[in-house]
XYZ file of C-alpha atoms in Angstrom:
360
model
C -31.030 1.485 -33.588
C -27.873 2.366 -32.205
C -28.212 -0.236 -29.664
C -28.412 -3.240 -32.943
C -25.167 -1.554 -33.636
C -23.180 -2.283 -30.516
C -24.587 -5.489 -30.489
C -23.618 -6.453 -33.317
C -19.824 -5.036 -32.755
C -20.245 -6.891 -29.621
C -21.506 -10.553 -30.585
C -18.003 -9.968 -32.981
C -16.286 -9.373 -30.600
C -17.174 -11.621 -29.306
C -17.042 -14.671 -31.518
C -12.746 -12.606 -32.850
C -12.845 -13.599 -28.655
C -13.758 -17.057 -29.170
C -11.656 -17.832 -32.423
C -7.980 -16.899 -31.684
C -8.998 -16.728 -27.566
C -6.480 -19.355 -27.604
C -3.467 -17.529 -29.071
C -3.878 -14.762 -26.080
C -1.042 -17.788 -23.626
C 1.728 -17.721 -26.142
C 1.130 -13.950 -26.763
C 1.958 -13.007 -23.622
C 4.308 -15.136 -22.947
C 6.474 -13.740 -26.043
C 5.612 -10.634 -23.870
C 6.905 -11.544 -20.817
C 10.779 -13.139 -22.336
C 10.433 -9.821 -24.790
C 9.868 -7.251 -22.204
C 12.547 -9.001 -19.655
C 15.159 -7.692 -21.605
C 13.550 -4.792 -22.513
C 13.454 -3.640 -19.126
C 15.768 -1.065 -17.497
C 17.852 -2.424 -14.646
C 19.706 0.128 -12.588
C 20.513 1.383 -9.063
C 17.657 3.751 -9.608
C 14.789 1.501 -10.428
C 15.085 0.834 -6.569
C 11.889 2.414 -5.976
C 9.318 2.464 -8.684
C 10.263 -1.036 -7.802
C 9.330 -1.180 -4.418
C 6.402 1.255 -5.609
C 5.379 -1.582 -7.882
C 5.647 -4.188 -5.298
C 3.228 -2.178 -2.498
C 0.623 -2.092 -5.603
C 1.867 -6.017 -6.090
C 0.876 -6.695 -2.444
C -2.550 -3.759 -2.469
C -4.362 -6.528 -5.576
C -3.340 -9.938 -3.787
C -4.452 -8.833 -1.118
C -7.605 -6.921 -2.093
C -8.261 -10.262 -4.489
C -7.984 -12.457 -1.974
C -10.824 -10.679 0.028
C -12.759 -10.582 -3.185
C -12.494 -14.149 -3.578
C -13.682 -15.125 0.295
C -16.585 -12.674 -0.708
C -17.599 -14.255 -3.648
C -17.701 -17.016 -1.446
C -19.080 -16.893 0.878
C -22.144 -15.279 -1.062
C -23.787 -18.687 -1.491
C -27.217 -18.441 -3.581
C -28.585 -18.577 -0.616
C -27.779 -15.534 1.947
C -26.857 -13.201 -1.781
C -30.284 -11.584 -0.422
C -29.548 -10.169 2.706
C -26.304 -8.531 0.811
C -26.137 -4.544 0.487
C -26.937 -3.025 -2.754
C -23.686 -2.337 -3.757
C -21.796 -6.315 -2.751
C -25.116 -6.981 -5.094
C -23.875 -5.392 -7.567
C -20.460 -6.044 -7.201
C -21.464 -9.830 -7.083
C -22.967 -9.098 -10.882
C -19.701 -8.338 -12.271
C -18.160 -10.497 -10.755
C -16.355 -11.503 -13.581
C -14.669 -8.215 -14.945
C -13.782 -6.923 -10.951
C -11.781 -11.105 -11.373
C -9.995 -10.370 -14.625
C -8.913 -6.735 -13.637
C -7.728 -7.782 -10.148
C -5.749 -10.804 -11.684
C -5.118 -9.024 -14.635
C -3.713 -5.885 -12.253
C -1.706 -8.597 -10.305
C 0.099 -10.326 -13.004
C 1.490 -7.745 -14.333
C 3.156 -6.629 -11.170
C 4.168 -9.446 -10.119
C 5.518 -10.129 -13.794
C 7.708 -6.925 -13.384
C 8.987 -8.275 -10.272
C 10.424 -11.134 -11.047
C 11.528 -10.292 -14.380
C 13.354 -7.467 -13.224
C 15.036 -9.252 -10.728
C 15.569 -13.260 -12.288
C 18.687 -11.436 -14.342
C 20.708 -10.180 -10.788
C 19.195 -14.237 -9.166
C 21.276 -15.660 -11.941
C 24.724 -13.141 -12.368
C 25.177 -14.919 -8.501
C 24.745 -18.246 -9.765
C 22.257 -19.528 -6.819
C 21.016 -22.189 -9.726
C 18.533 -23.907 -7.185
C 16.823 -20.043 -6.430
C 16.778 -18.839 -10.367
C 15.228 -22.876 -11.630
C 12.685 -21.804 -9.007
C 11.660 -18.330 -9.509
C 12.356 -19.345 -13.126
C 9.276 -21.598 -13.135
C 7.014 -19.329 -10.672
C 7.969 -16.465 -13.724
C 6.990 -18.928 -16.672
C 3.770 -19.314 -14.034
C 2.665 -15.859 -14.154
C 3.286 -15.473 -18.079
C 1.029 -18.914 -19.439
C -2.036 -16.895 -18.505
C -4.226 -21.253 -18.330
C -2.101 -21.776 -15.441
C -2.089 -18.426 -13.709
C -5.779 -18.125 -13.873
C -6.192 -21.817 -12.352
C -3.136 -21.372 -9.877
C -4.051 -17.730 -8.824
C -7.114 -19.055 -7.175
C -5.261 -21.230 -4.218
C -4.655 -19.416 -1.294
C -1.307 -21.135 -0.724
C -0.623 -20.136 -4.513
C -1.164 -16.269 -3.760
C 0.449 -16.696 -0.208
C 4.003 -18.013 -1.967
C 3.736 -14.902 -5.036
C 3.801 -12.936 -1.765
C 6.772 -14.264 -0.622
C 8.950 -14.729 -3.391
C 8.125 -11.152 -4.581
C 8.512 -9.350 -1.423
C 11.707 -11.268 -1.083
C 12.542 -10.523 -4.209
C 11.965 -6.721 -4.033
C 13.699 -6.535 -0.308
C 17.157 -8.061 -1.222
C 17.557 -4.905 -4.267
C 16.180 -2.242 -2.729
C 17.392 -3.147 1.012
C 20.572 -2.438 0.509
C 20.295 0.305 -1.864
C 18.131 2.401 0.671
C 20.215 1.505 3.562
C 23.151 -0.036 2.144
C 25.172 1.039 5.772
C 22.685 -2.025 7.656
C 24.245 -4.956 5.874
C 24.924 -6.526 9.113
C 20.932 -6.963 9.354
C 20.013 -7.182 6.027
C 19.040 -11.781 7.479
C 17.271 -10.479 10.607
C 15.050 -7.690 8.884
C 14.700 -10.472 6.194
C 12.992 -13.347 8.109
C 10.761 -10.104 10.204
C 9.306 -8.605 7.781
C 8.546 -11.278 5.942
C 6.628 -13.281 8.438
C 5.101 -10.232 8.515
C 4.007 -10.638 4.588
C 1.941 -14.038 5.745
C 0.990 -13.796 8.760
C -2.638 -13.759 8.497
C -3.860 -10.471 8.900
C -7.034 -10.173 8.596
C -8.584 -13.320 10.307
C -7.417 -11.221 13.473
C -9.095 -8.141 12.445
C -12.241 -9.846 10.681
C -14.961 -11.728 11.588
C -15.061 -14.873 9.014
C -14.442 -18.830 10.634
C -11.311 -19.694 11.118
C -10.092 -22.492 7.557
C -7.345 -24.698 8.623
C -6.289 -24.559 5.144
C -5.021 -21.213 5.466
C -2.919 -21.990 8.350
C -1.283 -25.564 7.343
C -0.637 -22.843 3.991
C 0.592 -19.934 6.591
C 2.595 -22.864 8.688
C 4.396 -24.146 6.297
C 5.893 -20.653 5.117
C 5.872 -19.644 8.369
C 8.548 -23.645 9.013
C 9.997 -23.787 5.616
C 11.524 -19.124 6.831
C 12.940 -20.205 10.044
C 14.784 -23.668 8.274
C 16.000 -20.288 6.073
C 17.721 -18.241 8.465
C 19.807 -21.446 9.463
C 21.656 -22.169 6.242
C 24.920 -21.331 5.531
C 24.625 -18.070 3.343
C 25.415 -19.277 -0.315
C 22.484 -21.690 0.093
C 20.112 -19.015 1.855
C 18.128 -16.029 -0.358
C 20.796 -14.133 -2.587
C 21.331 -10.893 -1.389
C 20.534 -9.792 -5.551
C 22.015 -6.203 -5.607
C 26.376 -6.442 -4.932
C 27.286 -9.492 -7.206
C 30.145 -9.937 -9.098
C 31.196 -9.051 -13.045
C 32.976 -10.750 -15.101
C 34.690 -12.984 -12.788
C 38.057 -14.161 -14.284
C 41.030 -16.509 -13.927
C 45.157 -15.256 -14.481
C 47.759 -16.902 -14.284
C 49.137 -12.376 -13.456
C 47.705 -10.006 -11.067
C 45.834 -7.636 -12.946
C 47.814 -4.189 -12.246
C 46.443 -3.592 -15.857
C 43.869 -3.587 -17.588
C 45.662 -5.438 -20.463
C 47.560 -8.463 -18.563
C 45.728 -11.972 -19.399
C 43.619 -14.336 -18.591
C 42.283 -17.498 -19.039
C 39.820 -17.327 -21.554
C 37.383 -20.388 -21.016
C 36.505 -22.436 -17.926
C 38.310 -25.817 -19.272
C 42.103 -25.337 -19.338
C 44.399 -27.852 -20.221
C 46.106 -29.951 -17.256
C 49.406 -30.067 -18.849
C 49.314 -26.254 -19.318
C 47.728 -25.893 -16.136
C 50.905 -27.617 -13.936
C 52.924 -26.682 -15.738
C 52.455 -23.293 -14.652
C 52.078 -23.518 -11.572
C 55.272 -25.864 -11.599
C 57.490 -22.369 -12.777
C 56.199 -21.016 -9.824
C 53.274 -19.152 -11.494
C 50.444 -17.491 -9.659
C 46.571 -18.526 -9.991
C 44.115 -15.133 -9.545
C 40.830 -15.177 -9.333
C 39.754 -11.640 -10.869
C 35.857 -10.826 -8.371
C 35.154 -7.382 -9.902
C 32.183 -6.292 -7.436
C 29.182 -3.999 -8.683
C 26.989 -2.510 -5.252
C 25.435 0.411 -4.868
C 26.545 3.949 -3.838
C 28.067 3.880 -0.017
C 28.615 -0.146 0.645
C 31.741 -0.215 1.462
C 32.602 -3.993 3.183
C 35.879 -5.743 2.758
C 35.928 -9.237 0.878
C 36.193 -12.643 1.739
C 38.106 -15.155 -1.169
C 37.754 -19.263 -0.004
C 39.585 -21.081 -2.387
C 38.128 -24.814 -3.646
C 40.093 -27.950 -5.106
C 37.369 -30.749 -6.187
C 35.087 -28.378 -3.764
C 37.654 -28.655 -0.697
C 37.792 -26.022 1.173
C 41.367 -24.998 1.041
C 42.014 -21.174 2.464
C 40.462 -17.866 3.352
C 42.533 -14.602 1.957
C 40.773 -11.314 3.205
C 41.114 -8.718 0.235
C 41.199 -4.941 0.983
C 37.216 -2.961 1.101
C 35.389 -2.494 -2.353
C 33.486 0.598 -1.900
C 29.071 0.433 -4.418
C 29.945 2.323 -7.911
C 33.876 2.927 -7.371
C 35.426 2.319 -10.781
C 38.793 1.861 -9.296
C 37.551 -0.644 -7.445
C 37.611 -2.723 -10.009
C 40.277 -4.889 -10.215
C 41.569 -4.845 -6.292
C 39.580 -8.046 -5.498
C 41.222 -10.793 -6.584
C 43.120 -12.846 -4.840
C 46.387 -14.852 -5.523
C 47.417 -18.950 -5.066
C 51.075 -20.844 -5.649
C 50.272 -23.753 -4.035
C 47.620 -26.058 -4.071
C 46.966 -29.607 -1.756
C 47.260 -32.794 -4.859
C 46.979 -29.832 -7.528
C 47.926 -33.208 -9.675
C 44.147 -34.930 -9.150
C 42.497 -31.848 -9.070
C 39.573 -31.805 -11.488
C 37.797 -28.333 -10.737
C 38.847 -25.084 -8.461
C 36.775 -22.832 -7.447
C 36.749 -19.186 -5.667
C 33.764 -18.213 -3.404
C 32.909 -14.334 -2.982
C 31.615 -13.009 0.326
C 31.415 -10.662 2.109
C 33.255 -9.834 5.377
C 30.273 -10.087 7.066
C 29.175 -13.520 5.628
C 26.630 -13.009 3.139
C 27.844 -14.359 -0.022
C 28.342 -12.463 -3.246
C 29.134 -14.900 -6.249
C 31.274 -17.463 -7.193
C 34.281 -18.231 -9.621
C 35.824 -22.065 -11.566
C 37.005 -24.426 -13.977
C 38.055 -27.201 -14.430
C 40.679 -29.369 -14.919
C 40.894 -30.904 -18.213
C 42.717 -34.464 -17.965
C 44.827 -35.638 -21.115
């Protein structure tokens, strides 16, 4: 009697799932968006983020091994499998669901935790790329299909590691900023290297070789890009950047409240010998101590570089120290945009701010 009741219950559950399963991707997407706002993001979470990344790498490598096992376990050789392998093969759908779901959860946490920091950096190429991948992890139909492809799993491994490393490295090693991108390249190559092919006796696959080669080429090209186009260092950023026609000597100084300024007003200020100041408060982990550089641009043309005093991580007194001022600009009457980019003294990009000048 109990068996019949259980069977009836399972049939009802299956029917309910078949009827409403179409809603699951939307629920997953909704929860992913909500959870991205509920996450608490601070430097104390760097260890947790690192642990989640290690778990993610474990699961994604396990799933790659699992897919290889299933693919090689054809109907012809399944009888040659050991008893435990046959048992696993019979439950392949269950193991695939568990492994895929666990991997999806960990990678979602990594992406949702780090994505706002990419936005703060205004690294728009990386932000859009990571946003697309985040949406792919939230939309179950895409995730289920794409996760079976080794190249997609390789990309996930690569991006998840880069996100975690770029946030956690400076938190854990604040005195080692000069070697950040060197270590990012080294560990990135180790992450994408096909270790399984070295330690296993499986046949060589050209598809995996091509995938790994493509990723290696991308990483090498990335190493030679200008700093502002490289994968951003996430744990140091600019908060509440602004421009002003007066130095921020007090908290109540008057700043420009818009990213568009009237041309007559702007030229009037500059002709009255006022200085234009760019204030870029830096947020950094404890232990970071570095000089900042401001690069000034008019209509994307570089005009000046100014070295600022040293800032220290999480020191509120440094909040208004990261500013620079200029009085004279070339061809200012025809200028349409003024932009300031902030870098560490070693060249690592921190962020930028800009405003446009409206014509009459």
